[in-house]
mmCIF file of C-alpha atoms in Angstrom:
data_model
loop_
_atom_site.group_PDB
_atom_site.id
_atom_site.type_symbol
_atom_site.label_atom_id
_atom_site.label_comp_id
_atom_site.label_asym_id
_atom_site.label_seq_id
_atom_site.Cartn_x
_atom_site.Cartn_y
_atom_site.Cartn_z
ATOM 1 C CA MET A 113 86.300 -40.313 -99.180
ATOM 2 C CA ALA A 114 85.397 -41.817 -102.778
ATOM 3 C CA LYS A 115 85.405 -45.574 -103.246
ATOM 4 C CA VAL A 116 87.529 -46.167 -106.276
ATOM 5 C CA ILE A 117 86.422 -48.922 -108.702
ATOM 6 C CA ALA A 118 87.765 -50.164 -111.471
ATOM 7 C CA LEU A 119 86.196 -52.001 -114.152
ATOM 8 C CA ALA A 120 88.248 -54.624 -115.491
ATOM 9 C CA ASN A 121 88.508 -57.480 -118.294
ATOM 10 C CA GLN A 122 91.396 -58.762 -120.335
ATOM 11 C CA LYS A 123 88.726 -60.160 -122.463
ATOM 12 C CA GLY A 124 86.770 -57.973 -125.035
ATOM 13 C CA GLY A 125 83.541 -57.048 -125.549
ATOM 14 C CA VAL A 126 82.122 -57.987 -122.366
ATOM 15 C CA GLY A 127 80.258 -54.853 -121.972
ATOM 16 C CA LYS A 128 82.927 -53.322 -120.028
ATOM 17 C CA THR A 129 82.488 -49.762 -121.411
ATOM 18 C CA THR A 130 78.832 -50.106 -121.461
ATOM 19 C CA THR A 131 78.680 -51.168 -117.903
ATOM 20 C CA ALA A 132 81.366 -48.243 -116.616
ATOM 21 C CA VAL A 133 78.991 -45.274 -118.710
ATOM 22 C CA ASN A 134 75.750 -46.587 -117.731
ATOM 23 C CA LEU A 135 76.684 -47.222 -114.093
ATOM 24 C CA ALA A 136 78.387 -44.184 -113.880
ATOM 25 C CA ALA A 137 74.820 -42.550 -114.847
ATOM 26 C CA SER A 138 72.821 -44.702 -112.556
ATOM 27 C CA MET A 139 74.742 -43.582 -109.347
ATOM 28 C CA ALA A 140 75.135 -39.809 -110.887
ATOM 29 C CA ALA A 141 70.886 -40.644 -110.638
ATOM 30 C CA THR A 142 70.447 -41.438 -107.452
ATOM 31 C CA LYS A 143 72.273 -37.813 -106.406
ATOM 32 C CA ARG A 144 75.683 -39.605 -105.845
ATOM 33 C CA LYS A 145 78.730 -37.456 -107.027
ATOM 34 C CA VAL A 146 80.327 -39.250 -109.633
ATOM 35 C CA LEU A 147 83.800 -39.226 -111.581
ATOM 36 C CA LEU A 148 84.367 -41.831 -114.339
ATOM 37 C CA ILE A 149 87.955 -42.159 -115.931
ATOM 38 C CA ASP A 150 88.347 -43.374 -119.508
ATOM 39 C CA LEU A 151 91.921 -44.954 -119.348
ATOM 40 C CA ASP A 152 90.929 -46.889 -123.048
ATOM 41 C CA PRO A 153 93.027 -45.189 -125.490
ATOM 42 C CA GLN A 154 90.033 -45.875 -128.006
ATOM 43 C CA GLY A 155 87.900 -43.473 -126.130
ATOM 44 C CA ASN A 156 84.599 -45.440 -126.198
ATOM 45 C CA ALA A 157 83.365 -44.512 -122.777
ATOM 46 C CA THR A 158 84.221 -40.702 -123.317
ATOM 47 C CA MET A 159 81.896 -41.077 -126.428
ATOM 48 C CA GLY A 160 79.403 -42.494 -125.070
ATOM 49 C CA SER A 161 79.506 -39.813 -122.429
ATOM 50 C CA GLY A 162 78.745 -37.342 -125.058
ATOM 51 C CA VAL A 163 82.046 -35.819 -125.255
ATOM 52 C CA ASP A 164 84.066 -35.432 -128.689
ATOM 53 C CA LYS A 165 87.051 -37.401 -127.958
ATOM 54 C CA TYR A 166 88.368 -35.844 -131.654
ATOM 55 C CA GLY A 167 88.168 -32.220 -130.021
ATOM 56 C CA ASP A 168 90.260 -30.124 -127.840
ATOM 57 C CA VAL A 169 89.674 -31.448 -124.413
ATOM 58 C CA PRO A 170 92.058 -32.723 -122.021
ATOM 59 C CA THR A 171 92.157 -36.431 -121.304
ATOM 60 C CA ILE A 172 94.009 -38.791 -118.945
ATOM 61 C CA TYR A 173 97.557 -38.403 -120.875
ATOM 62 C CA ASP A 174 97.575 -34.655 -119.939
ATOM 63 C CA LEU A 175 97.139 -35.846 -116.346
ATOM 64 C CA LEU A 176 99.699 -38.865 -116.678
ATOM 65 C CA ILE A 177 102.382 -37.836 -118.997
ATOM 66 C CA GLU A 178 101.917 -33.696 -118.835
ATOM 67 C CA ASP A 179 101.636 -33.329 -115.386
ATOM 68 C CA LYS A 180 98.451 -31.238 -115.636
ATOM 69 C CA PRO A 181 96.802 -30.175 -111.965
ATOM 70 C CA ILE A 182 93.941 -33.219 -112.201
ATOM 71 C CA GLU A 183 91.362 -30.242 -111.582
ATOM 72 C CA GLU A 184 92.258 -28.712 -114.891
ATOM 73 C CA VAL A 185 91.709 -32.460 -117.017
ATOM 74 C CA ILE A 186 88.256 -33.150 -115.449
ATOM 75 C CA ILE A 187 85.121 -32.756 -117.628
ATOM 76 C CA LYS A 188 81.990 -31.679 -115.723
ATOM 77 C CA GLU A 189 79.565 -31.284 -118.329
ATOM 78 C CA THR A 190 78.254 -34.974 -119.599
ATOM 79 C CA SER A 191 75.437 -36.399 -120.856
ATOM 80 C CA GLY A 192 75.462 -38.508 -118.190
ATOM 81 C CA GLU A 193 75.590 -35.965 -115.303
ATOM 82 C CA TYR A 194 78.342 -37.246 -114.046
ATOM 83 C CA HIS A 195 82.299 -35.716 -114.327
ATOM 84 C CA MET A 196 84.934 -37.287 -116.419
ATOM 85 C CA ILE A 197 88.413 -37.922 -117.495
ATOM 86 C CA ALA A 198 88.326 -38.446 -120.941
ATOM 87 C CA ALA A 199 90.435 -40.322 -123.662
ATOM 88 C CA ASN A 200 91.436 -40.615 -126.959
ATOM 89 C CA GLY A 201 94.206 -41.743 -129.728
ATOM 90 C CA ASP A 202 96.605 -39.950 -127.395
ATOM 91 C CA VAL A 203 96.543 -42.368 -124.779
ATOM 92 C CA THR A 204 98.404 -45.100 -126.149
ATOM 93 C CA ALA A 205 101.617 -42.918 -126.170
ATOM 94 C CA ALA A 206 100.844 -42.774 -122.667
ATOM 95 C CA GLU A 207 101.367 -46.712 -122.361
ATOM 96 C CA VAL A 208 105.168 -45.945 -123.421
ATOM 97 C CA LYS A 209 105.755 -43.173 -122.232
ATOM 98 C CA LEU A 210 104.818 -43.960 -118.891
ATOM 99 C CA MET A 211 107.575 -46.632 -118.657
ATOM 100 C CA GLU A 212 110.301 -43.634 -118.510
ATOM 101 C CA LEU A 213 108.597 -42.072 -115.614
ATOM 102 C CA PHE A 214 109.777 -42.527 -112.210
ATOM 103 C CA ALA A 215 106.882 -44.312 -109.706
ATOM 104 C CA ARG A 216 104.939 -44.710 -112.691
ATOM 105 C CA GLU A 217 102.526 -47.312 -110.940
ATOM 106 C CA VAL A 218 101.162 -44.890 -108.512
ATOM 107 C CA ARG A 219 100.779 -41.958 -111.204
ATOM 108 C CA LEU A 220 97.169 -42.195 -111.372
ATOM 109 C CA ARG A 221 96.678 -43.322 -107.252
ATOM 110 C CA ASN A 222 98.981 -39.977 -106.659
ATOM 111 C CA ALA A 223 96.708 -37.320 -108.927
ATOM 112 C CA LEU A 224 93.511 -38.617 -107.293
ATOM 113 C CA GLU A 225 94.631 -38.257 -103.757
ATOM 114 C CA LYS A 226 94.048 -34.466 -104.287
ATOM 115 C CA ILE A 227 90.360 -35.070 -105.254
ATOM 116 C CA GLN A 228 89.178 -37.966 -103.721
ATOM 117 C CA ASP A 229 87.075 -36.158 -100.762
ATOM 118 C CA GLN A 230 84.803 -34.253 -103.633
ATOM 119 C CA TYR A 231 83.076 -37.437 -105.070
ATOM 120 C CA GLU A 232 81.560 -40.743 -103.824
ATOM 121 C CA PHE A 233 82.603 -43.096 -106.396
ATOM 122 C CA ILE A 234 85.320 -43.252 -109.242
ATOM 123 C CA PHE A 235 84.822 -45.550 -111.874
ATOM 124 C CA ILE A 236 87.960 -46.610 -113.878
ATOM 125 C CA ASP A 237 86.926 -47.864 -117.627
ATOM 126 C CA CYS A 238 90.315 -50.098 -118.085
ATOM 127 C CA PRO A 239 91.594 -51.395 -121.570
ATOM 128 C CA PRO A 240 90.940 -54.562 -121.908
ATOM 129 C CA SER A 241 94.889 -55.588 -122.068
ATOM 130 C CA LEU A 242 97.392 -55.468 -119.130
ATOM 131 C CA ASN A 243 99.662 -52.809 -119.710
ATOM 132 C CA MET A 244 100.555 -49.664 -117.518
ATOM 133 C CA LEU A 245 97.661 -47.993 -117.523
ATOM 134 C CA THR A 246 95.901 -51.163 -116.245
ATOM 135 C CA VAL A 247 98.387 -51.163 -113.508
ATOM 136 C CA ASN A 248 97.767 -47.504 -112.958
ATOM 137 C CA ALA A 249 94.350 -48.266 -112.466
ATOM 138 C CA MET A 250 94.417 -51.271 -110.071
ATOM 139 C CA ALA A 251 97.245 -49.330 -107.789
ATOM 140 C CA ALA A 252 94.380 -46.727 -107.768
ATOM 141 C CA ALA A 253 91.277 -48.515 -107.129
ATOM 142 C CA ASP A 254 89.693 -50.062 -103.744
ATOM 143 C CA SER A 255 88.128 -53.004 -105.661
ATOM 144 C CA ILE A 256 87.785 -54.238 -109.063
ATOM 145 C CA LEU A 257 84.159 -54.977 -110.786
ATOM 146 C CA VAL A 258 84.745 -57.450 -113.237
ATOM 147 C CA PRO A 259 82.168 -57.339 -116.026
ATOM 148 C CA MET A 260 81.782 -60.970 -118.008
ATOM 149 C CA GLN A 261 79.527 -62.658 -120.115
ATOM 150 C CA CYS A 262 78.514 -66.347 -119.356
ATOM 151 C CA GLU A 263 79.937 -68.291 -121.738
ATOM 152 C CA TYR A 264 82.705 -70.956 -121.390
ATOM 153 C CA TYR A 265 85.768 -68.494 -122.818
ATOM 154 C CA ALA A 266 84.424 -66.035 -120.546
ATOM 155 C CA LEU A 267 84.952 -68.179 -117.461
ATOM 156 C CA GLU A 268 88.567 -69.179 -118.926
ATOM 157 C CA GLY A 269 89.934 -65.708 -118.707
ATOM 158 C CA LEU A 270 88.308 -64.857 -115.557
ATOM 159 C CA THR A 271 90.669 -67.255 -113.840
ATOM 160 C CA ALA A 272 93.453 -65.375 -115.583
ATOM 161 C CA LEU A 273 92.135 -62.192 -114.272
ATOM 162 C CA MET A 274 92.155 -63.694 -110.433
ATOM 163 C CA ASP A 275 95.744 -64.508 -111.083
ATOM 164 C CA THR A 276 96.667 -61.307 -112.584
ATOM 165 C CA ILE A 277 94.967 -59.341 -109.714
ATOM 166 C CA THR A 278 96.522 -61.492 -107.113
ATOM 167 C CA GLN A 279 100.231 -60.765 -108.291
ATOM 168 C CA LEU A 280 98.964 -57.066 -108.692
ATOM 169 C CA ALA A 281 97.856 -56.574 -105.129
ATOM 170 C CA LYS A 282 100.999 -57.697 -104.097
ATOM 171 C CA LEU A 283 103.063 -55.586 -105.875
ATOM 172 C CA VAL A 284 101.325 -52.080 -106.225
ATOM 173 C CA ASN A 285 98.258 -52.717 -104.000
ATOM 174 C CA PRO A 286 97.714 -55.092 -100.789
ATOM 175 C CA GLU A 287 94.635 -53.599 -100.102
ATOM 176 C CA LEU A 288 93.057 -54.556 -103.607
ATOM 177 C CA LYS A 289 89.855 -56.699 -103.409
ATOM 178 C CA ILE A 290 87.321 -57.740 -106.087
ATOM 179 C CA GLU A 291 84.173 -56.086 -105.745
ATOM 180 C CA GLY A 292 82.022 -57.593 -107.549
ATOM 181 C CA ILE A 293 81.413 -60.063 -110.667
ATOM 182 C CA LEU A 294 78.025 -58.471 -113.145
ATOM 183 C CA ARG A 295 76.789 -61.202 -115.643
ATOM 184 C CA THR A 296 76.333 -59.506 -118.821
ATOM 185 C CA MET A 297 74.706 -59.745 -122.174
ATOM 186 C CA TYR A 298 72.839 -62.569 -120.301
ATOM 187 C CA ASP A 299 70.195 -64.392 -122.141
ATOM 188 C CA PRO A 300 68.573 -66.716 -119.783
ATOM 189 C CA ARG A 301 66.853 -69.048 -122.480
ATOM 190 C CA ASN A 302 70.594 -69.886 -123.117
ATOM 191 C CA ARG A 303 71.297 -73.431 -121.474
ATOM 192 C CA LEU A 304 75.017 -72.416 -121.116
ATOM 193 C CA ALA A 305 74.490 -68.995 -119.876
ATOM 194 C CA ASN A 306 72.522 -70.574 -117.054
ATOM 195 C CA ASP A 307 75.301 -73.160 -116.266
ATOM 196 C CA VAL A 308 78.224 -70.640 -116.286
ATOM 197 C CA SER A 309 76.223 -68.533 -114.271
ATOM 198 C CA GLU A 310 75.531 -71.234 -111.243
ATOM 199 C CA GLN A 311 78.885 -72.297 -111.589
ATOM 200 C CA LEU A 312 79.755 -68.326 -110.848
ATOM 201 C CA LYS A 313 77.492 -68.278 -107.899
ATOM 202 C CA GLN A 314 79.229 -71.648 -106.706
ATOM 203 C CA HIS A 315 82.505 -70.294 -106.784
ATOM 204 C CA PHE A 316 82.292 -66.397 -105.739
ATOM 205 C CA GLY A 317 79.108 -66.758 -103.792
ATOM 206 C CA ASP A 318 78.133 -63.340 -103.103
ATOM 207 C CA LYS A 319 80.730 -61.758 -104.853
ATOM 208 C CA VAL A 320 78.373 -62.167 -107.953
ATOM 209 C CA TYR A 321 76.064 -59.269 -107.834
ATOM 210 C CA ARG A 322 71.870 -60.184 -108.229
ATOM 211 C CA THR A 323 71.590 -58.151 -110.713
ATOM 212 C CA VAL A 324 71.824 -59.322 -114.570
ATOM 213 C CA ILE A 325 72.323 -57.277 -117.569
ATOM 214 C CA PRO A 326 70.201 -58.241 -120.565
ATOM 215 C CA ARG A 327 70.840 -58.204 -123.971
ATOM 216 C CA ASN A 328 69.669 -55.313 -125.106
ATOM 217 C CA VAL A 329 69.548 -53.318 -128.589
ATOM 218 C CA ARG A 330 68.949 -49.736 -126.497
ATOM 219 C CA LEU A 331 72.347 -50.615 -124.860
ATOM 220 C CA ALA A 332 74.149 -51.190 -128.176
ATOM 221 C CA GLU A 333 72.513 -48.061 -129.939
ATOM 222 C CA ALA A 334 72.552 -45.448 -126.901
ATOM 223 C CA PRO A 335 76.648 -44.678 -127.526
ATOM 224 C CA SER A 336 75.863 -43.812 -131.138
ATOM 225 C CA PHE A 337 74.148 -40.739 -129.948
ATOM 226 C CA GLY A 338 76.575 -40.176 -127.298
ATOM 227 C CA ALA A 339 74.380 -41.057 -124.021
ATOM 228 C CA PRO A 340 74.266 -43.606 -121.467
ATOM 229 C CA ALA A 341 71.112 -45.727 -121.923
ATOM 230 C CA MET A 342 68.669 -43.934 -119.170
ATOM 231 C CA TYR A 343 68.740 -40.530 -121.069
ATOM 232 C CA TYR A 344 68.428 -42.766 -124.562
ATOM 233 C CA ASP A 345 65.861 -45.006 -123.817
ATOM 234 C CA ARG A 346 65.029 -44.978 -119.829
ATOM 235 C CA ALA A 347 62.113 -47.738 -120.157
ATOM 236 C CA SER A 348 64.838 -49.846 -121.963
ATOM 237 C CA SER A 349 65.425 -53.138 -119.979
ATOM 238 C CA GLY A 350 69.439 -52.351 -119.951
ATOM 239 C CA ALA A 351 68.760 -48.743 -118.545
ATOM 240 C CA LYS A 352 66.553 -50.727 -115.411
ATOM 241 C CA ALA A 353 69.016 -52.787 -115.261
ATOM 242 C CA TYR A 354 71.778 -50.783 -114.395
ATOM 243 C CA LEU A 355 69.504 -48.672 -112.178
ATOM 244 C CA ALA A 356 69.031 -51.781 -110.103
ATOM 245 C CA LEU A 357 73.091 -52.080 -109.988
ATOM 246 C CA ALA A 358 73.404 -48.978 -108.906
ATOM 247 C CA GLY A 359 71.079 -49.585 -106.183
ATOM 248 C CA GLU A 360 72.518 -53.050 -105.200
ATOM 249 C CA MET A 361 75.815 -51.701 -104.940
ATOM 250 C CA LEU A 362 74.556 -48.973 -102.635
ATOM 251 C CA ARG A 363 72.687 -51.307 -100.343
ATOM 252 C CA ARG A 364 75.881 -53.153 -100.059
ATOM 253 C CA LYS A 365 78.069 -50.521 -99.170
ATOM 254 C CA GLU A 366 75.303 -49.584 -96.036
ATOM 255 C CA LYS A 367 75.532 -52.847 -95.062
ATOM 256 C CA THR A 368 78.964 -52.799 -95.042
ATOM 257 C CA ALA A 369 79.678 -49.619 -93.019
ATOM 258 C CA SER A 370 77.046 -50.466 -90.640
ATOM 259 C CA VAL A 371 79.056 -53.613 -89.929
ATOM 260 C CA VAL A 372 81.932 -51.616 -89.626
ATOM 261 C CA ALA A 373 80.188 -48.786 -87.054
#
């Protein structure tokens, strides 16, 4: 069964979509079967995967609101070699229409149950706000990966996010846990970044990934070419960092599996 990981942070601009696209591509490069779900009406993960959100493509709206079978909304041709469910502006309407539907919090979870055995990882790129789409993601997920910048306001936002996760776990998903905290746009020359990084490690211990994602212009440029960084510039520090993150996550997964066994 696939491990379902939601990428969430209520603070925008922390590299959440960049992480979703590049981590999905890095996992796919290790020959894992990966599904990336874009839940953000901005559709940035969709465009960053080489899928035209303005074209005639099925989206998460069709799955959640129109009840299309999940097999019909999965796009199998992307620039990152993973499968995906796309998003565009129509998904904004889904936030409202979900409120009118029965079992609205678990529609995504119920849909994923039908295809979970076909993938090893399912990544969900959440919108940067707490709405019914995010609730669906957290109800469907096994765990949450939190990308964050090492700055003061991000640390405050992380506290709020942890409270939200605790409340949602009680309501819709008692098994929900933190997968890990990822330091993004990291500049080791910045004293504040180093201070916040140390605080994170003190508070969250091994939940903080060893891998850090550096500030890297190639990561910023790649989406405009509709490709993950590893297919835009594999030698860039950003591409290498996400490959390292994928390796670290796989090692953690194997270690957990061996402990359970």
